[in-house]
Amino acid sequence: MPKKICLITGATSGLGKELALKLSKLNYNLILIGNNKKKLKNLENYIDVKKHSFHNLNLAKLNNVKKFLNKIKKVKKIDLIINNAGSLIYENKTINNSKTIKLNYLSHIYITEKLLKKIKKSKEKKIIFISSHVHKNIYLNDNIFKDKRTYSSWKLYKLSKLFLNTYAAYLNRKKLKINIYTINPGRLS
């Protein structure tokens, strides 16, 4: 029986690390993404490095995401994508140049869209987006992308989670025959 393959963003700490440890015990081959070399190296102490690939990647830099996807082109299928990486980056920027939006939302869309063909080749076909309850407290207006005002870090974080949930709903409406989930893990503290 061929091994199942899972890609996890944000795999070096918290929920991402726990998922990586659990799935490695369930015999998955893992493609693990983290933005901290030291934490990636530490993760190698807990799981079999021969079965998994480790990628140091800043998801807020979309050019790096594109290069990463070229590195894994040879992977024939992916059974499970867990879009877990996320952060509240303290910044006072417009929505168009926000690192929070790039990391929490745009990178996950880009990865998911580029890997849809590989997911469709799997029997399992699952995509999981780790979200948050904070998306319920934010509202959009018609000028949100045109507005030159700056946004607070917290508002950008909320928007990133709203956009992520909206994208997951969009994928579900496309009837791709892929199981798509958005999960609110709750407070981890």
Short mmCIF file of C-alpha atoms in Angstrom, two decimals:
data_model
loop_
_atom_site.label_atom_id
_atom_site.label_comp_id
_atom_site.label_asym_id
_atom_site.label_seq_id
_atom_site.Cartn_x
_atom_site.Cartn_y
_atom_site.Cartn_z
CA MET A 1 0.00 0.00 0.00
CA PRO A 2 1.55 3.36 -1.02
CA LYS A 3 2.26 5.83 1.73
CA LYS A 4 0.00 8.80 2.21
CA ILE A 5 1.54 12.22 1.75
CA CYS A 6 0.64 15.27 3.83
CA LEU A 7 1.86 18.85 3.52
CA ILE A 8 1.75 20.94 6.70
CA THR A 9 2.49 24.65 6.88
CA GLY A 10 3.55 26.00 10.25
CA ALA A 11 4.84 22.57 11.27
CA THR A 12 7.47 23.62 13.80
CA SER A 13 5.39 24.57 16.84
CA GLY A 14 1.97 24.40 18.42
CA LEU A 15 -0.77 22.61 16.55
CA GLY A 16 1.35 22.13 13.41
CA LYS A 17 4.08 20.33 15.32
CA GLU A 18 1.57 18.11 17.14
CA LEU A 19 -0.07 17.21 13.83
CA ALA A 20 3.33 16.41 12.30
CA LEU A 21 4.24 14.12 15.19
CA LYS A 22 0.87 12.36 15.11
CA LEU A 23 0.77 11.90 11.32
CA SER A 24 4.36 10.61 11.23
CA LYS A 25 3.24 7.85 13.64
CA LEU A 26 0.31 7.11 11.31
CA ASN A 27 2.82 6.35 8.56
CA TYR A 28 2.39 9.51 6.48
CA ASN A 29 5.24 10.92 4.47
CA LEU A 30 5.32 14.56 5.45
CA ILE A 31 6.25 17.74 3.63
CA LEU A 32 6.89 20.09 6.54
CA ILE A 33 7.12 23.86 6.22
CA GLY A 34 8.41 26.17 8.91
CA ASN A 35 10.08 29.56 8.93
CA ASN A 36 12.57 28.86 11.72
CA LYS A 37 15.64 26.72 10.88
CA LYS A 38 16.35 25.92 14.52
CA LYS A 39 12.80 24.68 15.14
CA LEU A 40 12.87 22.64 11.91
CA LYS A 41 16.12 21.02 13.04
CA ASN A 42 14.57 20.32 16.44
CA LEU A 43 11.58 18.65 14.77
CA GLU A 44 14.01 16.31 12.98
CA ASN A 45 14.90 14.89 16.42
CA TYR A 46 11.34 13.61 16.89
CA ILE A 47 10.49 12.09 13.53
CA ASP A 48 12.26 9.97 10.92
CA VAL A 49 14.03 12.41 8.61
CA LYS A 50 14.34 9.81 5.84
CA LYS A 51 10.56 9.68 5.36
CA HIS A 52 9.90 13.41 5.50
CA SER A 53 11.07 16.60 3.84
CA PHE A 54 11.73 19.79 5.78
CA HIS A 55 11.46 23.22 4.17
CA ASN A 56 12.54 26.50 5.74
CA LEU A 57 10.15 28.97 4.15
CA ASN A 58 8.81 32.42 4.95
CA LEU A 59 5.24 32.21 3.65
CA ALA A 60 4.85 35.99 3.73
CA LYS A 61 7.26 36.11 0.75
CA LEU A 62 5.21 34.73 -2.13
CA ASN A 63 8.25 34.39 -4.43
CA ASN A 64 9.68 31.91 -1.93
CA VAL A 65 6.41 29.97 -1.99
CA LYS A 66 6.67 29.72 -5.78
CA LYS A 67 10.25 28.38 -5.52
CA PHE A 68 9.16 25.85 -2.91
CA LEU A 69 6.36 24.57 -5.17
CA ASN A 70 8.92 24.06 -7.94
CA LYS A 71 11.00 21.95 -5.52
CA ILE A 72 8.12 19.55 -4.90
CA LYS A 73 6.98 19.28 -8.53
CA LYS A 74 8.02 15.61 -8.65
CA VAL A 75 5.55 14.65 -5.94
CA LYS A 76 2.82 12.81 -7.87
CA LYS A 77 -0.04 13.14 -5.40
CA ILE A 78 -0.80 14.70 -2.06
CA ASP A 79 -3.46 13.18 0.16
CA LEU A 80 -3.81 15.90 2.75
CA ILE A 81 -2.92 19.59 2.94
CA ILE A 82 -3.03 21.26 6.34
CA ASN A 83 -2.80 25.03 5.95
CA ASN A 84 -1.83 25.76 9.53
CA ALA A 85 0.74 28.57 9.44
CA GLY A 86 -0.48 31.86 10.73
CA SER A 87 0.60 34.77 12.79
CA LEU A 88 -0.49 38.14 14.01
CA ILE A 89 2.31 40.32 12.69
CA TYR A 90 2.46 43.71 14.35
CA GLU A 91 2.30 46.16 11.49
CA ASN A 92 0.44 49.28 10.55
CA LYS A 93 -0.01 48.84 6.81
CA THR A 94 -2.70 48.87 4.20
CA ILE A 95 -4.38 45.62 3.34
CA ASN A 96 -2.57 45.49 -0.02
CA ASN A 97 0.94 45.22 1.47
CA SER A 98 0.25 43.42 4.73
CA LYS A 99 2.56 40.55 5.75
CA THR A 100 -0.29 39.14 7.85
CA ILE A 101 -2.56 38.87 4.79
CA LYS A 102 0.25 37.28 2.74
CA LEU A 103 1.18 34.76 5.42
CA ASN A 104 -2.25 33.80 6.76
CA TYR A 105 -4.20 33.93 3.52
CA LEU A 106 -2.45 34.48 0.18
CA SER A 107 0.25 31.85 0.70
CA HIS A 108 -2.36 29.22 1.57
CA ILE A 109 -4.44 30.04 -1.48
CA TYR A 110 -1.38 29.89 -3.70
CA ILE A 111 -0.21 26.56 -2.29
CA THR A 112 -3.70 25.06 -2.43
CA GLU A 113 -4.45 26.22 -5.97
CA LYS A 114 -1.10 24.94 -7.29
CA LEU A 115 -1.56 21.56 -5.58
CA LEU A 116 -5.23 20.91 -6.47
CA LYS A 117 -4.27 18.54 -9.32
CA LYS A 118 -2.08 16.52 -6.94
CA ILE A 119 -4.88 16.36 -4.34
CA LYS A 120 -7.36 15.17 -6.98
CA LYS A 121 -5.09 12.15 -7.69
CA SER A 122 -5.51 10.94 -4.11
CA LYS A 123 -8.26 8.76 -2.72
CA GLU A 124 -8.24 10.67 0.57
CA LYS A 125 -8.47 14.21 -0.92
CA LYS A 126 -8.52 16.45 2.14
CA ILE A 127 -7.66 20.10 2.65
CA ILE A 128 -7.79 21.58 6.14
CA PHE A 129 -7.56 25.30 6.87
CA ILE A 130 -6.74 26.20 10.46
CA SER A 131 -8.71 29.34 11.13
CA SER A 132 -10.03 31.23 14.13
CA HIS A 133 -13.28 32.51 15.57
CA VAL A 134 -12.16 36.14 15.13
CA HIS A 135 -13.43 36.28 11.55
CA LYS A 136 -16.94 36.74 12.98
CA ASN A 137 -16.04 40.19 14.33
CA ILE A 138 -14.97 41.84 11.08
CA TYR A 139 -16.99 43.37 8.29
CA LEU A 140 -16.09 44.33 4.77
CA ASN A 141 -17.05 47.45 2.92
CA ASP A 142 -16.87 48.27 -0.79
CA ASN A 143 -13.69 50.33 -0.44
CA ILE A 144 -11.59 47.93 1.60
CA PHE A 145 -8.91 47.45 -1.07
CA LYS A 146 -8.99 51.05 -2.33
CA ASP A 147 -8.81 52.60 1.11
CA LYS A 148 -5.46 54.29 1.76
CA ARG A 149 -5.97 54.21 5.53
CA THR A 150 -3.79 51.91 7.51
CA TYR A 151 -5.21 48.99 9.41
CA SER A 152 -4.34 47.77 12.87
CA SER A 153 -2.48 44.47 13.19
CA TRP A 154 -5.49 42.91 14.89
CA LYS A 155 -7.87 44.03 12.13
CA LEU A 156 -5.53 42.63 9.45
CA TYR A 157 -5.42 39.32 11.32
CA LYS A 158 -9.22 39.18 11.50
CA LEU A 159 -9.48 39.98 7.79
CA SER A 160 -6.96 37.24 6.93
CA LYS A 161 -9.10 34.67 8.75
CA LEU A 162 -12.30 35.95 7.13
CA PHE A 163 -10.67 35.68 3.70
CA LEU A 164 -9.42 32.15 4.50
CA ASN A 165 -12.90 31.00 5.51
CA THR A 166 -14.40 32.61 2.41
CA TYR A 167 -11.87 30.83 0.19
CA ALA A 168 -12.65 27.46 1.80
CA ALA A 169 -16.38 28.07 1.22
CA TYR A 170 -15.62 28.99 -2.41
CA LEU A 171 -13.72 25.71 -2.92
CA ASN A 172 -16.62 23.76 -1.41
CA ARG A 173 -19.08 25.42 -3.78
CA LYS A 174 -16.94 24.39 -6.76
CA LYS A 175 -17.83 20.76 -6.00
CA LEU A 176 -14.28 19.51 -6.57
CA LYS A 177 -14.96 16.19 -4.82
CA ILE A 178 -12.36 17.15 -2.23
CA ASN A 179 -13.12 17.17 1.49
CA ILE A 180 -12.46 20.73 2.61
CA TYR A 181 -12.55 21.75 6.25
CA THR A 182 -12.07 24.99 8.15
CA ILE A 183 -11.21 24.40 11.79
CA ASN A 184 -11.14 26.75 14.74
CA PRO A 185 -8.75 25.10 17.20
CA GLY A 186 -9.74 27.46 20.00
CA ARG A 187 -7.31 29.00 22.40
CA LEU A 188 -4.10 27.02 22.75
CA SER A 189 -3.01 28.74 25.95
#
